[in-house]
């Protein structure tokens, strides 16, 4: 037995495993596979130095002991906007077509119209744009894929070898779950190609088939999972890979993250078939067609008819613009692309009785009515609460306590009361309390008018607790929000724990998080010293944040994630933001008078200002030079860069920066290369670039270009 024989044996086993797990076409019997696998084990015992990372014996490693390692995603992991009807789907792609039309240069048209009167010219121009939009819409190439109901994962391969697998996390930073990912047999440990890309990130969904879920549900220990998606997510987040191995999951890719290779793709469909070629299972039942209302409807009906017969749960269809060039032009907003949408299957419907209505006090003091229902089983879970949105909604529904109501539940969305089915025998009116149910401060009613461009304006009545930052409910919600995923993302400090700590009087404001001691947590039920130490470590780690994240986490009314990013980008430092008056604030993109006023009021409030200082004193910090990622302003979009020679900045840093700005980084020079960034002692790539007449720049020029 030589090392070469050993390698061949590994390749043979991987080939059989691929045939079985990916192609569903076994080449040999299970017992033959097992016998060869044992043979491999024996050889590896005799020659431990031979073991290669793609050996099937390497799928189950050691138990990971602590919190998962954080992994930044070089390319953000996006989510999808939802469409719940044909109209919404159509409207989404019409908006995409409109954006593409708006990106066009209308100089010629402007010249043509120069002679006509200005008003007429403007009218003609918008007429023309509308026509161009509807025409462009019909040429959009759409790729339709089943929307797998599982858990998003990014697999990072370097030169064909699986290096790590990460969860999506907040989209920018995920968690290292390589140990459980490796147990998934349909994920190749080594890509099946002789010419692997230098870097390839394969993104897709990990899921559990319906059959496996049902089987597992028979056994005692997994009863707690309500559906296959939760079971998949729970399995991936196991510390023990052996346990993951026992709950077989599958993986199907749907997109690409970081990538550097010569091979170029022009269509999304090509990427998916490339994934098939290099050893992945592919999403079946995909279709390509041109955008039209009829095509979307037909495709939806096709998938709806297929749904029950599929081996895995799907919760809708994903429609993507297949042309990568158009995808790049459209870009994304906040967390979802402007070129893809999820058409969700309709909500599941059930009837039950409205037992009571409670009023929940939110982070900003708004009181929301919540329906307490007679428990009912809808779409795999028992529902006993549902949102009622606001008092206007209750009026519109003509709802009273005691009525029989219809409940809708769609995916992860909070269940909703949609209508009264029949009035109850004994009915009780739903009344907004005069005082906050938590702090007893007076409840204040406000009527706001929302003015729309094309439809009649709407009046919305809101009620809020006047207790402000002294209301215990608002404090709890603010602390939960501060620690939540889109803010400081202190996963270990979940909503339940915050509630308990607030109840015990340990947490009285956001800054108290950083004053927590082991004993505060260790003595709580179900915690213990070890857990408490983990939580404190996570809190400590959260101190290093980004300016925009910190701003989001402060929870200033109307300042969400994207508003905070705009403010951070504009003012750059907290001092400058604190000093800005309303006039300066409205200069920030997308910041209107209301938001500007809220920001000013927040920093003018002594208690709030003190809280900000307390957080900084507690050690919360960020790097002021760190670029806030500039979404949709990808100034290098469409460019291809090649790096060569010795550079003073780390290569992955340069690469990440270029990719953030929309450029592709390739490993080889070709006619398509836009720039070659050449450092000291550059070799053949530099010569090749000179031969092809490609622009060559040095590091100083690179910095200037990417500022
Ligand atoms: S594409 C930039 N395709 O659904 C586009 N997502 O609700 C990223 N999902 O985060 C997503 N099947 O985890 C895409 N065929 C599919 C999908 C799919 C399931 C998941 C994915 C995504 C979530 C959004």
XYZ file of C-alpha atoms and ligand atoms in Angstrom:
731
model
C 0.000 0.000 0.000
C 1.478 3.330 -1.057
C 0.233 6.872 -0.386
C -1.013 6.911 -3.967
C -3.090 3.764 -3.375
C -4.490 5.422 -0.266
C -5.438 8.540 -2.239
C -7.144 6.387 -4.839
C -9.145 4.643 -2.167
C -10.319 8.016 -0.813
C -11.309 9.125 -4.313
C -13.167 5.857 -4.902
C -15.170 6.182 -1.688
C -15.972 9.827 -2.444
C -17.135 8.885 -5.913
C -19.503 6.208 -4.505
C -20.740 8.596 -1.878
C -21.453 11.268 -4.525
C -23.387 8.753 -6.619
C -25.451 7.788 -3.576
C -26.029 11.115 -1.838
C -25.982 13.612 -4.703
C -27.080 11.726 -7.780
C -29.432 9.328 -5.970
C -27.943 6.581 -8.144
C -25.901 4.179 -5.966
C -23.075 2.359 -7.701
C -22.515 -0.316 -5.058
C -24.312 -1.899 -2.142
C -24.214 -0.380 1.339
C -22.268 -3.335 2.698
C -19.592 -3.004 0.026
C -19.261 0.684 0.853
C -19.024 -0.043 4.589
C -16.353 -2.695 4.063
C -14.200 -0.346 1.968
C -14.739 2.427 4.494
C -13.436 0.124 7.259
C -10.442 -0.740 5.083
C -9.701 2.979 4.793
C -9.961 3.387 8.551
C -7.438 0.608 9.101
C -4.990 2.143 6.643
C -5.347 5.539 8.293
C -4.637 3.977 11.672
C -1.440 2.478 10.293
C -0.416 5.666 8.447
C -1.875 8.607 10.365
C 0.343 11.066 8.488
C -1.364 10.154 5.214
C -4.820 11.370 6.234
C -6.165 13.949 3.784
C -8.885 16.440 4.667
C -11.257 15.063 2.025
C -11.132 11.549 3.456
C -14.679 10.433 4.339
C -13.401 9.559 7.819
C -12.882 13.285 8.415
C -16.589 14.080 8.287
C -17.036 13.517 12.012
C -14.496 15.456 14.017
C -14.252 16.442 17.660
C -16.967 18.050 19.708
C -16.522 21.813 19.653
C -16.376 23.091 23.160
C -17.262 26.729 23.329
C -19.137 29.463 21.476
C -18.931 29.289 17.700
C -16.144 31.316 16.109
C -17.346 34.454 14.295
C -16.716 34.532 10.557
C -17.084 37.757 8.570
C -18.660 37.275 5.146
C -16.529 38.974 2.531
C -19.663 39.289 0.453
C -22.793 39.950 2.453
C -25.291 37.091 2.726
C -28.522 38.611 1.593
C -32.080 37.753 2.365
C -35.099 38.132 0.095
C -38.045 40.448 -0.111
C -41.350 38.565 0.031
C -44.220 38.760 -2.427
C -47.527 37.277 -1.325
C -49.432 37.538 -4.591
C -49.086 37.579 -8.351
C -49.547 41.350 -8.294
C -46.717 41.819 -5.807
C -44.426 39.579 -7.874
C -45.222 41.491 -11.037
C -44.803 44.831 -9.290
C -41.390 43.770 -7.949
C -40.000 43.113 -11.422
C -41.667 46.217 -12.843
C -39.758 48.176 -10.201
C -36.591 46.384 -11.286
C -37.300 47.318 -14.918
C -37.922 50.903 -13.858
C -34.629 51.049 -11.979
C -32.835 49.760 -15.053
C -34.518 52.374 -17.218
C -33.591 55.083 -14.692
C -29.986 53.984 -14.919
C -29.953 54.660 -18.649
C -28.459 57.816 -19.980
C -31.154 60.047 -21.431
C -28.863 62.675 -22.863
C -29.963 62.014 -26.431
C -33.591 62.179 -25.469
C -33.008 65.413 -23.587
C -31.390 66.943 -26.667
C -34.249 65.785 -28.812
C -36.732 67.383 -26.482
C -34.802 70.597 -26.050
C -36.950 72.447 -28.575
C -40.320 71.704 -27.012
C -41.621 73.623 -24.024
C -40.173 72.417 -20.757
C -43.412 71.047 -19.335
C -44.248 69.154 -22.487
C -40.703 67.798 -22.643
C -40.957 66.476 -19.106
C -44.288 64.848 -19.858
C -42.891 63.213 -22.974
C -39.884 62.034 -21.071
C -41.904 60.354 -18.351
C -44.240 58.836 -20.954
C -41.218 57.481 -22.747
C -39.753 56.100 -19.544
C -43.012 54.353 -18.665
C -43.125 52.762 -22.093
C -39.468 51.762 -21.877
C -40.127 50.217 -18.442
C -42.984 48.031 -19.601
C -41.022 46.955 -22.652
C -37.910 46.181 -20.659
C -39.995 44.210 -18.146
C -41.027 41.799 -20.881
C -37.414 41.112 -21.803
C -36.270 40.276 -18.262
C -34.948 36.697 -18.183
C -36.366 35.071 -15.047
C -34.997 31.998 -13.329
C -37.435 30.224 -11.041
C -36.277 27.967 -8.177
C -38.179 26.194 -5.424
C -37.646 28.058 -2.161
C -36.241 25.423 0.177
C -37.403 25.798 3.745
C -34.179 25.291 5.648
C -31.165 27.106 6.976
C -28.763 29.304 4.967
C -25.106 28.300 4.906
C -22.014 29.584 3.142
C -19.297 27.061 2.254
C -15.806 28.418 1.759
C -13.501 26.436 -0.553
C -9.886 27.282 -1.226
C -8.258 25.537 -4.160
C -11.055 23.007 -4.099
C -10.830 22.080 -0.414
C -13.646 22.858 2.029
C -12.116 25.214 4.579
C -15.170 26.207 6.581
C -18.947 26.463 6.626
C -20.642 29.458 8.209
C -24.190 30.445 9.102
C -25.649 33.664 7.745
C -25.696 35.394 11.145
C -26.604 39.013 10.593
C -25.606 38.765 6.930
C -22.201 40.334 7.536
C -20.857 38.085 10.272
C -21.785 34.429 10.575
C -20.741 31.600 12.842
C -18.344 28.783 12.155
C -20.299 25.521 11.939
C -17.746 23.533 9.937
C -17.905 20.619 12.386
C -21.570 19.868 11.656
C -21.479 20.954 8.011
C -18.846 18.312 7.267
C -21.222 15.558 8.327
C -23.543 16.412 5.421
C -22.754 13.795 2.809
C -23.979 15.856 -0.136
C -21.410 18.561 0.654
C -18.129 17.657 -1.077
C -15.074 17.970 1.162
C -13.127 18.407 -2.051
C -14.601 19.817 -5.255
C -14.769 17.375 -8.156
C -12.571 19.254 -10.560
C -8.932 19.322 -11.580
C -9.042 23.085 -11.985
C -10.638 24.365 -8.783
C -11.084 28.096 -8.248
C -8.634 29.753 -5.889
C -11.584 30.865 -3.767
C -15.174 29.739 -4.069
C -18.034 30.338 -1.687
C -21.058 28.192 -2.318
C -24.211 29.448 -0.680
C -27.295 27.405 -0.208
C -29.842 25.839 2.042
C -29.300 23.029 4.506
C -32.522 21.129 5.054
C -34.024 17.941 6.379
C -36.259 15.905 4.112
C -39.839 15.305 5.209
C -39.131 11.567 5.509
C -36.120 12.026 7.795
C -38.055 14.512 9.919
C -40.965 12.112 10.333
C -38.633 9.274 11.220
C -36.806 11.408 13.759
C -40.067 12.592 15.204
C -40.878 8.992 16.141
C -37.834 8.918 18.391
C -38.060 10.529 21.810
C -35.263 13.052 21.770
C -36.335 15.233 18.836
C -39.994 15.777 19.696
C -39.137 19.354 20.500
C -38.657 20.311 16.845
C -41.839 21.668 15.381
C -40.853 21.405 11.738
C -38.018 20.218 9.475
C -36.544 23.711 9.285
C -36.117 24.006 13.041
C -34.724 20.493 13.125
C -32.141 21.419 10.459
C -31.170 24.644 12.235
C -30.899 22.866 15.594
C -28.753 20.131 14.104
C -26.344 22.557 12.462
C -25.905 24.405 15.737
C -25.095 21.220 17.675
C -21.724 21.164 19.373
C -21.364 17.446 18.809
C -20.844 16.446 15.162
C -21.729 12.826 15.960
C -25.243 13.952 16.883
C -25.430 15.835 13.588
C -24.296 12.730 11.700
C -27.240 10.860 13.183
C -29.755 13.360 11.800
C -28.994 13.309 8.099
C -29.289 16.691 6.435
C -28.914 17.710 2.819
C -27.521 20.760 1.108
C -28.557 22.422 -2.151
C -26.772 25.525 -3.404
C -28.540 28.602 -4.747
C -25.835 31.190 -5.226
C -22.225 32.244 -5.046
C -20.369 34.387 -2.533
C -16.682 35.264 -2.785
C -15.091 33.915 -5.947
C -11.796 34.256 -7.675
C -11.063 32.342 -10.802
C -10.601 32.806 -14.522
C -13.907 31.198 -15.361
C -16.543 33.853 -15.865
C -20.289 33.463 -15.674
C -22.904 35.508 -17.446
C -26.032 33.784 -16.129
C -27.161 32.594 -12.727
C -28.242 29.289 -14.313
C -24.630 28.690 -15.424
C -23.446 29.059 -11.835
C -25.966 26.473 -10.677
C -24.972 23.968 -13.336
C -21.311 24.578 -12.515
C -22.153 23.636 -8.909
C -23.654 20.412 -10.253
C -20.472 19.712 -12.222
C -18.203 20.108 -9.220
C -20.140 17.732 -7.021
C -23.180 19.426 -5.511
C -26.779 18.322 -5.519
C -28.814 20.739 -7.621
C -32.242 22.226 -7.109
C -34.633 20.296 -9.341
C -37.724 21.818 -10.919
C -36.079 25.120 -11.838
C -37.366 26.913 -14.927
C -36.283 29.850 -17.079
C -38.733 32.186 -18.826
C -39.275 35.823 -19.746
C -41.127 38.034 -17.273
C -44.859 38.340 -17.810
C -47.874 38.133 -15.591
C -49.031 34.922 -17.290
C -45.609 33.309 -17.016
C -45.419 34.076 -13.273
C -48.908 32.707 -12.723
C -48.270 29.521 -14.708
C -45.006 28.926 -12.910
C -46.650 29.433 -9.539
C -49.360 26.919 -10.337
C -46.762 24.437 -11.554
C -44.844 24.671 -8.297
C -47.945 24.601 -6.115
C -49.000 21.377 -7.812
C -45.537 19.887 -7.217
C -45.231 20.992 -3.592
C -46.655 17.949 -1.809
C -44.789 15.434 -3.936
C -41.377 16.967 -3.231
C -39.135 15.200 -0.702
C -38.407 18.462 1.149
C -40.532 21.319 2.486
C -40.693 24.372 0.257
C -42.320 27.599 1.365
C -42.522 29.337 -1.955
C -40.659 30.099 -5.164
C -37.642 32.329 -5.684
C -37.655 34.358 -8.894
C -34.285 35.757 -9.919
C -33.187 37.814 -12.882
C -30.928 35.313 -14.608
C -28.612 37.849 -16.277
C -25.682 38.553 -13.923
C -24.940 41.831 -15.596
C -28.450 43.082 -14.822
C -28.132 41.747 -11.267
C -24.996 43.784 -10.805
C -26.617 46.920 -12.186
C -29.592 46.572 -9.862
C -27.620 45.838 -6.698
C -29.447 45.588 -3.406
C -31.186 47.621 -0.711
C -30.486 46.989 2.981
C -30.654 43.198 3.175
C -32.202 42.050 -0.053
C -31.332 42.164 -3.725
C -33.354 44.237 -6.172
C -33.151 41.369 -8.678
C -34.760 38.511 -6.742
C -37.969 38.023 -4.825
C -39.566 35.186 -2.858
C -43.132 34.457 -3.900
C -44.449 32.827 -0.750
C -47.147 30.215 -0.599
C -50.307 31.521 1.039
C -50.798 31.542 4.741
C -52.342 28.620 6.514
C -55.785 29.383 7.837
C -57.566 28.290 11.042
C -60.558 29.323 13.126
C -60.505 29.863 16.887
C -61.950 32.020 19.679
C -60.643 35.374 20.843
C -60.333 34.927 24.609
C -58.913 38.310 25.536
C -56.802 41.230 24.327
C -53.647 42.431 26.070
C -51.720 45.593 25.357
C -48.006 45.229 24.792
C -45.694 48.194 25.300
C -43.004 48.360 22.635
C -39.511 49.834 22.668
C -40.725 53.290 21.735
C -43.746 53.135 24.051
C -46.359 52.324 21.426
C -49.168 50.127 22.768
C -50.054 47.231 20.500
C -53.129 45.085 21.043
C -52.320 41.377 21.131
C -54.993 38.709 20.744
C -55.022 35.893 23.294
C -56.565 32.930 21.529
C -57.872 29.532 22.324
C -54.769 27.493 21.269
C -55.024 26.160 17.722
C -52.636 24.120 15.550
C -51.661 26.003 12.364
C -48.931 24.973 9.925
C -46.975 22.816 12.337
C -47.170 25.020 15.435
C -49.649 25.783 18.176
C -50.764 29.385 18.050
C -52.174 31.070 21.131
C -51.297 34.720 20.418
C -51.720 36.858 17.338
C -51.078 40.475 16.501
C -53.933 42.899 16.028
C -51.639 45.730 14.822
C -53.556 48.732 16.188
C -56.946 49.997 17.326
C -57.895 51.049 13.775
C -57.477 47.439 12.704
C -59.752 46.280 15.547
C -62.370 48.785 14.404
C -62.035 47.667 10.797
C -62.466 44.013 11.809
C -65.422 44.942 14.085
C -63.791 42.631 16.583
C -64.960 41.891 20.144
C -63.675 39.520 22.812
C -65.599 36.248 22.579
C -65.838 36.256 18.753
C -64.827 33.335 16.541
C -61.942 34.582 14.402
C -59.891 33.431 11.447
C -56.104 33.209 11.938
C -53.478 33.306 9.193
C -49.946 32.132 9.523
C -47.305 32.423 6.788
C -43.774 31.146 7.306
C -42.060 32.940 10.125
C -44.469 35.849 10.124
C -46.329 36.486 13.383
C -49.850 35.022 13.135
C -52.556 37.490 12.289
C -56.279 37.767 12.987
C -57.837 38.383 9.576
C -61.581 38.399 10.158
C -64.485 37.661 12.436
C -66.119 34.383 11.396
C -69.041 34.647 13.791
C -69.874 36.878 16.731
C -69.563 35.364 20.203
C -72.637 34.830 22.379
C -71.156 37.019 25.068
C -69.191 39.864 23.531
C -66.933 42.361 25.250
C -65.627 45.515 23.590
C -61.870 46.001 23.240
C -60.867 49.216 24.971
C -57.515 50.947 24.996
C -56.526 51.462 28.650
C -56.112 55.017 29.889
C -52.900 54.092 31.695
C -49.875 52.056 30.680
C -50.383 48.443 31.833
C -46.751 48.371 32.983
C -45.828 51.748 34.513
C -49.282 53.273 34.841
C -48.272 56.499 33.135
C -50.942 58.168 31.081
C -51.574 56.758 27.602
C -51.477 59.427 24.912
C -53.394 59.270 21.651
C -51.875 60.658 18.466
C -53.446 60.839 15.033
C -51.000 60.905 12.165
C -51.857 61.467 8.585
C -49.888 59.576 5.994
C -49.871 61.394 2.706
C -49.440 59.269 -0.420
C -48.608 60.543 -3.871
C -51.147 58.530 -5.824
C -53.815 57.497 -3.349
C -55.914 59.232 -0.729
C -54.098 60.001 2.487
C -54.702 57.793 5.512
C -55.146 58.637 9.175
C -53.472 56.369 11.690
C -54.210 56.515 15.395
C -51.465 55.411 17.718
C -51.405 55.234 21.474
C -48.266 55.435 23.509
C -47.200 55.281 27.092
C -45.991 58.677 28.301
C -43.582 57.043 30.788
C -40.788 57.328 28.233
C -37.454 56.015 29.359
C -38.839 55.408 32.848
C -41.361 52.801 31.766
C -40.066 49.344 32.692
C -41.532 47.780 29.554
C -39.731 50.259 27.327
C -36.482 49.638 29.190
C -36.734 45.862 28.749
C -37.500 46.262 25.066
C -34.611 48.664 24.567
C -32.184 46.264 26.208
C -33.500 43.352 24.128
C -33.157 45.488 21.030
C -29.614 46.567 21.903
C -28.524 42.924 22.205
C -30.510 41.710 19.196
C -29.163 40.405 15.923
C -29.254 43.622 13.907
C -27.720 45.596 16.755
C -24.848 44.464 19.004
C -25.775 40.856 18.244
C -25.085 39.410 21.689
C -26.729 36.133 20.840
C -26.175 34.656 24.290
C -28.145 37.494 25.846
C -31.516 36.492 24.457
C -34.902 38.094 25.057
C -35.903 35.672 27.846
C -32.707 36.225 29.802
C -33.031 40.014 29.473
C -36.571 39.768 30.827
C -35.439 37.755 33.862
C -32.487 40.047 34.572
C -34.729 43.102 34.352
C -37.279 41.482 36.623
C -34.575 40.816 39.183
C -33.505 44.442 39.008
C -30.014 43.575 37.738
C -30.542 45.321 34.417
C -32.035 48.793 34.652
C -30.689 50.270 31.473
C -28.665 49.287 28.423
C -25.306 50.160 29.989
C -25.994 47.726 32.859
C -25.290 44.922 30.383
C -21.610 45.746 30.757
C -21.846 45.701 34.554
C -23.138 42.128 34.732
C -21.203 39.763 36.988
C -20.955 35.983 36.846
C -23.056 35.671 40.008
C -25.910 37.705 38.483
C -26.405 34.996 35.891
C -24.967 31.826 37.427
C -27.652 31.693 40.108
C -30.521 31.846 37.654
C -32.445 28.705 36.863
C -30.866 26.629 34.104
C -27.707 28.751 33.912
C -24.660 27.904 36.061
C -21.138 29.315 36.181
C -19.992 27.915 32.861
C -22.878 29.379 30.940
C -22.565 32.672 32.774
C -18.910 32.886 31.775
C -19.852 32.271 28.148
C -22.460 35.023 28.274
C -20.004 37.483 29.804
C -17.437 36.561 27.149
C -19.984 37.292 24.432
C -20.834 40.628 26.066
C -17.149 41.472 26.239
C -16.686 40.553 22.572
C -19.602 42.773 21.580
C -17.751 45.875 22.765
C -15.892 46.094 19.476
C -18.589 47.278 17.124
C -19.230 49.635 14.225
C -20.374 53.229 14.551
C -23.534 52.536 12.544
C -24.355 49.423 14.599
C -23.995 51.423 17.789
C -26.308 54.100 16.407
C -28.904 51.529 15.389
C -28.703 49.953 18.841
C -29.455 53.236 20.598
C -32.983 52.820 19.274
C -33.600 56.438 18.345
C -37.119 56.614 16.982
C -37.168 56.329 13.140
C -33.433 55.556 12.977
C -33.225 51.998 11.698
C -30.301 50.116 10.303
C -30.043 51.924 7.013
C -30.697 55.358 8.541
C -27.922 54.710 11.056
C -25.569 53.747 8.246
C -26.313 56.966 6.408
C -25.736 59.026 9.551
C -22.489 57.201 10.326
C -21.197 57.628 6.805
C -22.094 61.305 6.743
C -20.824 62.406 10.149
C -18.054 59.837 10.579
C -17.668 60.527 14.322
C -20.072 60.490 17.227
C -18.909 63.942 18.332
C -19.828 65.460 14.982
C -23.206 63.745 14.997
C -23.924 64.888 18.534
C -23.104 68.454 17.564
C -25.227 68.488 14.402
C -28.341 70.653 14.339
C -31.516 69.670 12.513
C -30.484 71.629 9.460
C -27.265 69.649 9.189
C -29.082 66.389 9.875
C -31.530 66.719 7.000
C -28.566 66.962 4.630
C -28.002 63.236 5.192
C -29.483 61.025 2.461
C -32.932 59.702 3.400
C -33.072 61.673 6.643
C -36.228 63.751 6.779
C -37.374 66.426 9.207
C -38.967 63.921 11.626
C -35.865 61.756 11.909
C -33.635 64.816 12.236
C -35.836 66.063 15.049
C -35.768 62.676 16.793
C -31.974 62.515 16.627
C -31.644 66.008 18.018
C -34.181 65.317 20.796
C -32.339 62.137 21.708
C -28.973 63.828 22.139
C -30.550 66.844 23.859
C -31.985 64.542 26.519
C -29.549 64.475 29.433
C -30.434 60.931 30.418
C -29.849 59.658 26.892
C -26.601 61.517 26.518
C -25.471 60.061 29.812
C -26.409 56.580 28.638
C -24.293 57.005 25.516
C -21.362 58.145 27.661
C -21.894 55.224 30.032
C -21.719 52.799 27.133
C -18.498 54.364 25.895
C -17.051 54.341 29.419
C -17.986 50.679 29.719
C -15.628 50.076 26.799
C -17.858 50.026 23.721
C -15.708 51.184 20.820
C -15.377 51.180 17.055
C -12.729 51.936 14.566
C -13.373 55.417 13.224
C -11.417 54.729 10.078
C -13.424 51.691 9.209
C -15.419 52.242 6.075
C -19.123 51.845 6.542
C -20.077 49.526 3.690
C -21.575 51.556 0.907
C -24.467 49.631 -0.470
C -25.606 50.350 -3.960
C -22.708 52.702 -4.477
C -20.440 50.097 -5.920
C -18.119 52.449 -7.703
C -15.998 49.670 -9.210
C -18.907 47.572 -10.335
C -18.235 45.701 -13.586
C -14.460 45.880 -13.207
C -12.108 42.913 -12.972
C -8.882 43.294 -11.008
C -5.787 41.133 -10.786
C -3.327 41.415 -7.883
C 0.332 40.551 -8.352
C 3.690 40.955 -6.648
C 4.370 41.793 -3.014
C 1.945 44.312 -1.619
C 2.223 46.100 1.694
C -1.418 45.540 2.657
C -2.613 41.968 3.222
C -4.033 40.553 0.009
C -7.328 39.470 1.508
C -7.850 42.990 2.794
C -7.294 44.501 -0.652
C -9.526 41.875 -2.175
C -12.309 42.447 0.325
C -12.174 46.174 -0.309
C -12.340 45.755 -4.076
C -15.224 43.339 -3.791
C -17.067 45.647 -1.436
C -16.849 48.290 -4.107
C -18.296 45.887 -6.652
C -15.155 44.731 -8.493
C -14.308 41.115 -9.225
C -10.842 39.881 -8.319
C -9.433 37.308 -10.660
C -6.351 35.135 -10.449
C -5.282 35.553 -14.061
C -4.826 38.396 -16.535
C -7.040 38.334 -19.617
C -8.409 40.820 -22.145
C -11.298 41.389 -19.694
C -9.007 42.607 -16.893
C -9.634 46.255 -16.002
C -6.636 46.870 -13.728
C -3.576 44.980 -12.600
C -2.426 46.087 -9.174
C 1.301 45.383 -9.202
C 3.504 45.338 -6.121
C 7.228 44.646 -5.698
C 8.778 41.868 -7.737
C 5.705 41.276 -9.908
C 6.294 38.509 -12.436
C 4.450 36.863 -15.298
C 1.090 38.509 -14.630
C 2.697 41.912 -15.041
C 4.322 40.893 -18.333
C 1.030 39.472 -19.552
C -0.757 42.717 -18.663
C 1.859 44.772 -20.511
C 1.450 42.542 -23.546
C -2.328 42.966 -23.542
C -2.125 46.693 -22.875
C -3.994 46.438 -19.559
C -3.781 49.376 -17.200
C -1.218 48.728 -14.457
C -1.340 50.641 -11.193
C 0.638 50.739 -7.974
C -0.606 50.634 -4.410
C -0.780 54.413 -3.993
C -2.973 54.691 -7.084
C -5.101 51.828 -5.807
C -5.700 53.673 -2.541
C -6.648 56.806 -4.386
C -9.053 54.949 -6.659
C -10.768 53.150 -3.824
C -10.966 55.959 -1.325
S -31.506 33.211 -3.091
C -29.304 37.011 -2.793
N -32.672 30.916 -3.619
O -34.611 31.876 1.582
C -30.265 35.911 -2.802
N -32.684 31.684 -1.380
O -36.110 34.147 2.591
C -30.152 35.036 -1.645
N -33.755 30.163 0.200
O -31.834 33.622 2.789
C -31.151 33.984 -1.553
N -34.280 28.597 -1.248
O -31.782 31.031 2.921
C -32.368 31.819 -2.679
N -33.618 28.898 -4.214
C -33.320 29.790 -3.278
C -33.660 29.593 -1.928
C -33.329 30.583 -0.998
C -34.313 28.965 0.023
C -33.649 30.858 1.505
C -32.321 31.535 1.735
C -32.646 32.993 1.898
C -34.083 32.910 2.341
C -34.811 34.219 2.098
